[in-house]
Amino acid sequence: MPLKPYKLVPIQECGEPLVAIPSDPFTFIHPHPYERLGAPYDDKSPFYVRQGVLERLLNAQSQLQKSHPGWKIQIFDAYRPLAVQQFMVDHTFAEVLQQKRLTESELTELERAAILELVYEFWALPDPDPAKPPPHSTGGAVDITLVDATAQVVDMGSPIDELSPRSYPNHFATSKNAPEQTYHAHRELLNWVMTQAGFQRHPGEWWHFCYGDQMWAWLMNQADSTFAAIACYGRVA
């Protein structure tokens, strides 16, 4: 697979620890969706991030409360060991096969390549090279959504992890359809509270935000050509 450009950003590991995301003031997806599938977390927890990420999440939650009292950030997923990244890539590949009614043993090389291209559009390569870690394996990435004051999950127009164009943050931006305009407004609210806290949003996933990893540094550099950010979070074993 072609190397994604953010993987070229150098990493200068800062040694910041992984810390647990507190249950208050956030909410969590329970049971965790990947654990339910059998992903091999072993003694690790998906609800861990680097200390600096947690501090910024708390800042984002505080800003959300100011504009939308009673609303909360819901944590879908955060830290992901390399083995879990591989498990989810394999699981997603199998799901696409099932949807297309294909059998892996009968795939042509072109068919396999096309499916992998789709999978790796939304899932980072589980590369063991410490210079090219998957974002979630660094503790610098979170997958999140919003919950309103009635404890209902806010409708973003598509579920987290959907492999479709609807996952792109601005998919509904030019829609004249009222519900779709609302979806876009919800995505913009989520993006605003996160970016003002120092995060960057994944260009292809409305739910994925990062700080301190290679993607964050690359996006910072793309936004400002005079910037020379480097990643401070590498892979956590």
PDB file of C-alpha atoms in Angstrom:
ATOM      1  CA  MET A   1       0.000   0.000   0.000  1.00  0.00           C
ATOM      2  CA  PRO A   2       1.210   3.571  -0.699  1.00  0.00           C
ATOM      3  CA  LEU A   3       2.734   5.238   2.341  1.00  0.00           C
ATOM      4  CA  LYS A   4       0.394   7.845   3.785  1.00  0.00           C
ATOM      5  CA  PRO A   5       2.142  11.233   3.879  1.00  0.00           C
ATOM      6  CA  TYR A   6       1.837  11.735   7.632  1.00  0.00           C
ATOM      7  CA  LYS A   7       3.971   8.633   8.165  1.00  0.00           C
ATOM      8  CA  LEU A   8       6.988  10.617   6.971  1.00  0.00           C
ATOM      9  CA  VAL A   9       6.780  12.969   9.972  1.00  0.00           C
ATOM     10  CA  PRO A  10       9.620  12.279  12.413  1.00  0.00           C
ATOM     11  CA  ILE A  11       8.822  11.204  15.975  1.00  0.00           C
ATOM     12  CA  GLN A  12      10.596  12.578  19.012  1.00  0.00           C
ATOM     13  CA  GLU A  13       9.043  10.533  21.821  1.00  0.00           C
ATOM     14  CA  CYS A  14       8.373  12.638  24.906  1.00  0.00           C
ATOM     15  CA  GLY A  15       7.793   9.721  27.292  1.00  0.00           C
ATOM     16  CA  GLU A  16       4.424  10.977  28.469  1.00  0.00           C
ATOM     17  CA  PRO A  17       2.454   8.166  30.153  1.00  0.00           C
ATOM     18  CA  LEU A  18      -0.793   6.552  29.123  1.00  0.00           C
ATOM     19  CA  VAL A  19      -3.531   7.472  31.603  1.00  0.00           C
ATOM     20  CA  ALA A  20      -7.102   6.330  32.080  1.00  0.00           C
ATOM     21  CA  ILE A  21      -9.894   8.528  30.731  1.00  0.00           C
ATOM     22  CA  PRO A  22     -12.173   9.231  33.725  1.00  0.00           C
ATOM     23  CA  SER A  23     -15.822   8.216  33.510  1.00  0.00           C
ATOM     24  CA  ASP A  24     -16.805  11.702  34.623  1.00  0.00           C
ATOM     25  CA  PRO A  25     -17.290  14.119  32.830  1.00  0.00           C
ATOM     26  CA  PHE A  26     -17.333  11.860  29.749  1.00  0.00           C
ATOM     27  CA  THR A  27     -19.470   8.912  28.716  1.00  0.00           C
ATOM     28  CA  PHE A  28     -18.283   5.660  27.152  1.00  0.00           C
ATOM     29  CA  ILE A  29     -19.515   3.074  24.675  1.00  0.00           C
ATOM     30  CA  HIS A  30     -20.136  -0.077  26.728  1.00  0.00           C
ATOM     31  CA  PRO A  31     -19.486  -2.834  26.013  1.00  0.00           C
ATOM     32  CA  HIS A  32     -16.531  -1.661  23.995  1.00  0.00           C
ATOM     33  CA  PRO A  33     -17.293  -2.550  20.339  1.00  0.00           C
ATOM     34  CA  TYR A  34     -13.918  -4.093  19.492  1.00  0.00           C
ATOM     35  CA  GLU A  35     -13.657  -6.055  22.737  1.00  0.00           C
ATOM     36  CA  ARG A  36     -17.112  -7.451  21.996  1.00  0.00           C
ATOM     37  CA  LEU A  37     -15.789  -8.728  18.663  1.00  0.00           C
ATOM     38  CA  GLY A  38     -12.910 -10.468  20.443  1.00  0.00           C
ATOM     39  CA  ALA A  39     -10.098  -7.975  19.794  1.00  0.00           C
ATOM     40  CA  PRO A  40      -6.998  -9.012  21.812  1.00  0.00           C
ATOM     41  CA  TYR A  41      -6.541  -6.179  24.304  1.00  0.00           C
ATOM     42  CA  ASP A  42      -5.195  -8.613  26.941  1.00  0.00           C
ATOM     43  CA  ASP A  43      -4.392  -6.435  29.986  1.00  0.00           C
ATOM     44  CA  LYS A  44      -4.689  -3.149  28.046  1.00  0.00           C
ATOM     45  CA  SER A  45      -7.682  -0.805  28.020  1.00  0.00           C
ATOM     46  CA  PRO A  46      -9.155   1.013  25.001  1.00  0.00           C
ATOM     47  CA  PHE A  47     -10.037   3.945  27.263  1.00  0.00           C
ATOM     48  CA  TYR A  48      -6.487   5.201  27.786  1.00  0.00           C
ATOM     49  CA  VAL A  49      -4.712   8.177  26.204  1.00  0.00           C
ATOM     50  CA  ARG A  50      -1.528  10.174  26.779  1.00  0.00           C
ATOM     51  CA  GLN A  51      -1.637  12.671  29.632  1.00  0.00           C
ATOM     52  CA  GLY A  52      -1.582  15.640  27.251  1.00  0.00           C
ATOM     53  CA  VAL A  53      -4.497  14.218  25.271  1.00  0.00           C
ATOM     54  CA  LEU A  54      -6.568  13.798  28.423  1.00  0.00           C
ATOM     55  CA  GLU A  55      -5.899  17.387  29.472  1.00  0.00           C
ATOM     56  CA  ARG A  56      -7.129  18.602  26.098  1.00  0.00           C
ATOM     57  CA  LEU A  57     -10.170  16.315  26.174  1.00  0.00           C
ATOM     58  CA  LEU A  58     -11.129  17.867  29.508  1.00  0.00           C
ATOM     59  CA  ASN A  59     -10.720  21.306  27.961  1.00  0.00           C
ATOM     60  CA  ALA A  60     -12.953  20.324  25.034  1.00  0.00           C
ATOM     61  CA  GLN A  61     -15.616  18.965  27.393  1.00  0.00           C
ATOM     62  CA  SER A  62     -15.529  22.220  29.362  1.00  0.00           C
ATOM     63  CA  GLN A  63     -16.064  24.269  26.198  1.00  0.00           C
ATOM     64  CA  LEU A  64     -18.920  21.987  25.126  1.00  0.00           C
ATOM     65  CA  GLN A  65     -20.656  22.548  28.463  1.00  0.00           C
ATOM     66  CA  LYS A  66     -20.469  26.320  28.015  1.00  0.00           C
ATOM     67  CA  SER A  67     -22.292  26.274  24.682  1.00  0.00           C
ATOM     68  CA  HIS A  68     -24.440  23.166  25.228  1.00  0.00           C
ATOM     69  CA  PRO A  69     -25.121  22.592  28.951  1.00  0.00           C
ATOM     70  CA  GLY A  70     -25.587  18.933  29.807  1.00  0.00           C
ATOM     71  CA  TRP A  71     -23.944  17.651  26.630  1.00  0.00           C
ATOM     72  CA  LYS A  72     -20.997  15.267  26.876  1.00  0.00           C
ATOM     73  CA  ILE A  73     -18.230  13.864  24.723  1.00  0.00           C
ATOM     74  CA  GLN A  74     -18.757  10.135  24.303  1.00  0.00           C
ATOM     75  CA  ILE A  75     -15.583   8.059  23.971  1.00  0.00           C
ATOM     76  CA  PHE A  76     -15.957   5.321  21.380  1.00  0.00           C
ATOM     77  CA  ASP A  77     -12.313   4.261  21.230  1.00  0.00           C
ATOM     78  CA  ALA A  78      -8.862   5.551  22.177  1.00  0.00           C
ATOM     79  CA  TYR A  79      -5.707   3.463  22.776  1.00  0.00           C
ATOM     80  CA  ARG A  80      -5.349   0.508  20.449  1.00  0.00           C
ATOM     81  CA  PRO A  81      -2.474  -2.014  20.749  1.00  0.00           C
ATOM     82  CA  LEU A  82      -0.917  -3.103  17.470  1.00  0.00           C
ATOM     83  CA  ALA A  83      -2.545  -6.540  17.769  1.00  0.00           C
ATOM     84  CA  VAL A  84      -5.978  -4.897  18.005  1.00  0.00           C
ATOM     85  CA  GLN A  85      -5.238  -2.763  14.947  1.00  0.00           C
ATOM     86  CA  GLN A  86      -4.384  -5.935  13.008  1.00  0.00           C
ATOM     87  CA  PHE A  87      -7.513  -7.690  14.321  1.00  0.00           C
ATOM     88  CA  MET A  88      -9.766  -4.820  13.186  1.00  0.00           C
ATOM     89  CA  VAL A  89      -8.141  -4.629   9.758  1.00  0.00           C
ATOM     90  CA  ASP A  90      -8.712  -8.371   9.309  1.00  0.00           C
ATOM     91  CA  HIS A  91     -12.272  -8.091  10.648  1.00  0.00           C
ATOM     92  CA  THR A  92     -13.099  -5.226   8.298  1.00  0.00           C
ATOM     93  CA  PHE A  93     -11.592  -7.082   5.333  1.00  0.00           C
ATOM     94  CA  ALA A  94     -13.826 -10.069   6.163  1.00  0.00           C
ATOM     95  CA  GLU A  95     -16.876  -7.786   6.472  1.00  0.00           C
ATOM     96  CA  VAL A  96     -16.270  -6.309   3.033  1.00  0.00           C
ATOM     97  CA  LEU A  97     -15.919  -9.802   1.584  1.00  0.00           C
ATOM     98  CA  GLN A  98     -19.245 -10.777   3.121  1.00  0.00           C
ATOM     99  CA  GLN A  99     -20.973  -7.647   1.841  1.00  0.00           C
ATOM    100  CA  LYS A 100     -19.687  -8.321  -1.666  1.00  0.00           C
ATOM    101  CA  ARG A 101     -20.467 -12.045  -1.372  1.00  0.00           C
ATOM    102  CA  LEU A 102     -16.903 -12.969  -2.167  1.00  0.00           C
ATOM    103  CA  THR A 103     -14.676 -15.764  -0.868  1.00  0.00           C
ATOM    104  CA  GLU A 104     -11.114 -14.885   0.043  1.00  0.00           C
ATOM    105  CA  SER A 105      -9.606 -17.988  -1.551  1.00  0.00           C
ATOM    106  CA  GLU A 106     -11.250 -17.091  -4.870  1.00  0.00           C
ATOM    107  CA  LEU A 107     -10.149 -13.458  -4.990  1.00  0.00           C
ATOM    108  CA  THR A 108      -8.040 -12.236  -7.871  1.00  0.00           C
ATOM    109  CA  GLU A 109      -5.055 -10.084  -7.008  1.00  0.00           C
ATOM    110  CA  LEU A 110      -6.885  -7.040  -8.378  1.00  0.00           C
ATOM    111  CA  GLU A 111      -9.942  -7.764  -6.238  1.00  0.00           C
ATOM    112  CA  ARG A 112      -7.810  -8.233  -3.116  1.00  0.00           C
ATOM    113  CA  ALA A 113      -5.938  -4.990  -3.812  1.00  0.00           C
ATOM    114  CA  ALA A 114      -9.193  -3.069  -4.298  1.00  0.00           C
ATOM    115  CA  ILE A 115     -10.640  -4.334  -1.006  1.00  0.00           C
ATOM    116  CA  LEU A 116      -7.430  -3.584   0.880  1.00  0.00           C
ATOM    117  CA  GLU A 117      -7.394  -0.086  -0.596  1.00  0.00           C
ATOM    118  CA  LEU A 118     -10.894   0.485   0.793  1.00  0.00           C
ATOM    119  CA  VAL A 119      -9.981  -0.970   4.198  1.00  0.00           C
ATOM    120  CA  TYR A 120      -6.794   1.086   4.492  1.00  0.00           C
ATOM    121  CA  GLU A 121      -8.655   4.244   3.521  1.00  0.00           C
ATOM    122  CA  PHE A 122     -10.287   4.089   6.954  1.00  0.00           C
ATOM    123  CA  TRP A 123      -7.936   1.865   8.963  1.00  0.00           C
ATOM    124  CA  ALA A 124      -4.260   2.590   9.491  1.00  0.00           C
ATOM    125  CA  LEU A 125      -1.801  -0.088   8.470  1.00  0.00           C
ATOM    126  CA  PRO A 126      -0.775  -2.129  11.557  1.00  0.00           C
ATOM    127  CA  ASP A 127       2.878  -1.504  10.771  1.00  0.00           C
ATOM    128  CA  PRO A 128       5.318  -2.812  13.438  1.00  0.00           C
ATOM    129  CA  ASP A 129       7.930  -0.259  12.327  1.00  0.00           C
ATOM    130  CA  PRO A 130       8.284   2.134  15.311  1.00  0.00           C
ATOM    131  CA  ALA A 131       8.743   4.988  12.843  1.00  0.00           C
ATOM    132  CA  LYS A 132       5.298   4.388  11.333  1.00  0.00           C
ATOM    133  CA  PRO A 133       2.865   3.556  14.179  1.00  0.00           C
ATOM    134  CA  PRO A 134      -0.909   3.468  13.717  1.00  0.00           C
ATOM    135  CA  PRO A 135      -2.291   6.679  15.302  1.00  0.00           C
ATOM    136  CA  HIS A 136      -4.358   4.889  17.951  1.00  0.00           C
ATOM    137  CA  SER A 137      -1.339   2.826  19.030  1.00  0.00           C
ATOM    138  CA  THR A 138       0.395   6.017  20.176  1.00  0.00           C
ATOM    139  CA  GLY A 139      -2.251   7.069  22.712  1.00  0.00           C
ATOM    140  CA  GLY A 140      -2.644  10.285  20.724  1.00  0.00           C
ATOM    141  CA  ALA A 141      -5.904   9.524  18.908  1.00  0.00           C
ATOM    142  CA  VAL A 142      -9.538   9.278  19.991  1.00  0.00           C
ATOM    143  CA  ASP A 143     -12.750   8.290  18.229  1.00  0.00           C
ATOM    144  CA  ILE A 144     -15.632  10.246  19.724  1.00  0.00           C
ATOM    145  CA  THR A 145     -19.137  11.572  19.274  1.00  0.00           C
ATOM    146  CA  LEU A 146     -21.567  13.670  21.333  1.00  0.00           C
ATOM    147  CA  VAL A 147     -24.369  12.880  23.753  1.00  0.00           C
ATOM    148  CA  ASP A 148     -27.050  15.506  24.443  1.00  0.00           C
ATOM    149  CA  ALA A 149     -28.557  16.629  27.749  1.00  0.00           C
ATOM    150  CA  THR A 150     -31.151  13.834  27.595  1.00  0.00           C
ATOM    151  CA  ALA A 151     -28.343  11.219  27.312  1.00  0.00           C
ATOM    152  CA  GLN A 152     -29.185  10.536  23.659  1.00  0.00           C
ATOM    153  CA  VAL A 153     -26.385  10.071  21.146  1.00  0.00           C
ATOM    154  CA  VAL A 154     -26.368  13.031  18.754  1.00  0.00           C
ATOM    155  CA  ASP A 155     -27.072  12.057  15.133  1.00  0.00           C
ATOM    156  CA  MET A 156     -24.006  12.727  12.990  1.00  0.00           C
ATOM    157  CA  GLY A 157     -25.505  11.278   9.812  1.00  0.00           C
ATOM    158  CA  SER A 158     -23.428   8.100   9.806  1.00  0.00           C
ATOM    159  CA  PRO A 159     -22.057   5.694  12.419  1.00  0.00           C
ATOM    160  CA  ILE A 160     -18.448   5.619  13.518  1.00  0.00           C
ATOM    161  CA  ASP A 161     -16.301   3.283  11.369  1.00  0.00           C
ATOM    162  CA  GLU A 162     -18.666   3.271   8.391  1.00  0.00           C
ATOM    163  CA  LEU A 163     -16.734   2.591   5.180  1.00  0.00           C
ATOM    164  CA  SER A 164     -18.519   5.086   2.948  1.00  0.00           C
ATOM    165  CA  PRO A 165     -18.290   8.676   1.697  1.00  0.00           C
ATOM    166  CA  ARG A 166     -20.672   9.693   4.497  1.00  0.00           C
ATOM    167  CA  SER A 167     -17.735   9.344   6.897  1.00  0.00           C
ATOM    168  CA  TYR A 168     -15.961  12.326   5.378  1.00  0.00           C
ATOM    169  CA  PRO A 169     -16.389  15.310   7.711  1.00  0.00           C
ATOM    170  CA  ASN A 170     -17.869  17.633   5.072  1.00  0.00           C
ATOM    171  CA  HIS A 171     -20.043  15.081   3.286  1.00  0.00           C
ATOM    172  CA  PHE A 172     -23.234  16.974   4.165  1.00  0.00           C
ATOM    173  CA  ALA A 173     -21.729  20.476   4.014  1.00  0.00           C
ATOM    174  CA  THR A 174     -23.515  21.607   0.836  1.00  0.00           C
ATOM    175  CA  SER A 175     -26.736  19.656   1.319  1.00  0.00           C
ATOM    176  CA  LYS A 176     -30.053  21.529   1.073  1.00  0.00           C
ATOM    177  CA  ASN A 177     -31.788  18.762   3.009  1.00  0.00           C
ATOM    178  CA  ALA A 178     -32.724  19.957   6.523  1.00  0.00           C
ATOM    179  CA  PRO A 179     -31.755  16.769   8.428  1.00  0.00           C
ATOM    180  CA  GLU A 180     -28.440  16.602   6.589  1.00  0.00           C
ATOM    181  CA  GLN A 181     -27.768  20.256   7.427  1.00  0.00           C
ATOM    182  CA  THR A 182     -28.315  19.293  11.069  1.00  0.00           C
ATOM    183  CA  TYR A 183     -25.842  16.405  10.767  1.00  0.00           C
ATOM    184  CA  HIS A 184     -23.248  18.810   9.416  1.00  0.00           C
ATOM    185  CA  ALA A 185     -23.921  21.301  12.206  1.00  0.00           C
ATOM    186  CA  HIS A 186     -23.371  18.531  14.780  1.00  0.00           C
ATOM    187  CA  ARG A 187     -20.082  17.556  13.123  1.00  0.00           C
ATOM    188  CA  GLU A 188     -18.978  21.185  13.098  1.00  0.00           C
ATOM    189  CA  LEU A 189     -19.773  21.522  16.799  1.00  0.00           C
ATOM    190  CA  LEU A 190     -17.705  18.440  17.582  1.00  0.00           C
ATOM    191  CA  ASN A 191     -14.861  19.739  15.440  1.00  0.00           C
ATOM    192  CA  TRP A 192     -14.987  23.183  17.066  1.00  0.00           C
ATOM    193  CA  VAL A 193     -14.771  21.978  20.658  1.00  0.00           C
ATOM    194  CA  MET A 194     -11.920  19.640  19.767  1.00  0.00           C
ATOM    195  CA  THR A 195      -9.831  21.943  17.584  1.00  0.00           C
ATOM    196  CA  GLN A 196     -10.043  24.840  20.026  1.00  0.00           C
ATOM    197  CA  ALA A 197      -8.549  22.429  22.581  1.00  0.00           C
ATOM    198  CA  GLY A 198      -5.585  21.720  20.297  1.00  0.00           C
ATOM    199  CA  PHE A 199      -6.722  18.609  18.406  1.00  0.00           C
ATOM    200  CA  GLN A 200      -6.767  18.048  14.664  1.00  0.00           C
ATOM    201  CA  ARG A 201      -9.527  16.147  12.863  1.00  0.00           C
ATOM    202  CA  HIS A 202      -8.823  13.263  10.496  1.00  0.00           C
ATOM    203  CA  PRO A 203      -9.532  14.474   6.921  1.00  0.00           C
ATOM    204  CA  GLY A 204     -11.613  11.387   6.158  1.00  0.00           C
ATOM    205  CA  GLU A 205     -13.342  10.570   9.466  1.00  0.00           C
ATOM    206  CA  TRP A 206     -15.680  12.954  11.293  1.00  0.00           C
ATOM    207  CA  TRP A 207     -15.122  11.073  14.583  1.00  0.00           C
ATOM    208  CA  HIS A 208     -11.296  10.802  14.709  1.00  0.00           C
ATOM    209  CA  PHE A 209      -9.257  13.476  16.490  1.00  0.00           C
ATOM    210  CA  CYS A 210      -5.577  13.484  17.321  1.00  0.00           C
ATOM    211  CA  TYR A 211      -2.945  15.357  19.238  1.00  0.00           C
ATOM    212  CA  GLY A 212       0.800  14.783  19.378  1.00  0.00           C
ATOM    213  CA  ASP A 213       0.999  11.927  16.872  1.00  0.00           C
ATOM    214  CA  GLN A 214       2.293  11.968  13.300  1.00  0.00           C
ATOM    215  CA  MET A 215      -1.101  12.787  11.787  1.00  0.00           C
ATOM    216  CA  TRP A 216      -1.539  15.753  14.131  1.00  0.00           C
ATOM    217  CA  ALA A 217       1.905  17.113  13.235  1.00  0.00           C
ATOM    218  CA  TRP A 218       1.298  16.618   9.506  1.00  0.00           C
ATOM    219  CA  LEU A 219      -2.076  18.383   9.664  1.00  0.00           C
ATOM    220  CA  MET A 220      -0.559  21.250  11.647  1.00  0.00           C
ATOM    221  CA  ASN A 221       2.127  21.630   9.000  1.00  0.00           C
ATOM    222  CA  GLN A 222      -0.452  21.496   6.195  1.00  0.00           C
ATOM    223  CA  ALA A 223      -2.457  24.276   7.832  1.00  0.00           C
ATOM    224  CA  ASP A 224       0.576  26.543   8.213  1.00  0.00           C
ATOM    225  CA  SER A 225       3.515  26.199   5.839  1.00  0.00           C
ATOM    226  CA  THR A 226       5.740  28.061   8.289  1.00  0.00           C
ATOM    227  CA  PHE A 227       5.045  25.451  10.960  1.00  0.00           C
ATOM    228  CA  ALA A 228       7.490  22.587  11.507  1.00  0.00           C
ATOM    229  CA  ALA A 229       5.676  20.338  13.966  1.00  0.00           C
ATOM    230  CA  ILE A 230       7.074  16.916  14.776  1.00  0.00           C
ATOM    231  CA  ALA A 231       5.293  14.076  16.527  1.00  0.00           C
ATOM    232  CA  CYS A 232       5.925  13.701  20.245  1.00  0.00           C
ATOM    233  CA  TYR A 233       4.044  10.399  20.637  1.00  0.00           C
ATOM    234  CA  GLY A 234       5.325   7.146  19.200  1.00  0.00           C
ATOM    235  CA  ARG A 235       3.855   3.674  19.555  1.00  0.00           C
ATOM    236  CA  VAL A 236       3.142   2.469  23.077  1.00  0.00           C
ATOM    237  CA  ALA A 237       3.783  -1.253  23.502  1.00  0.00           C
TER     238      ALA A 237
END
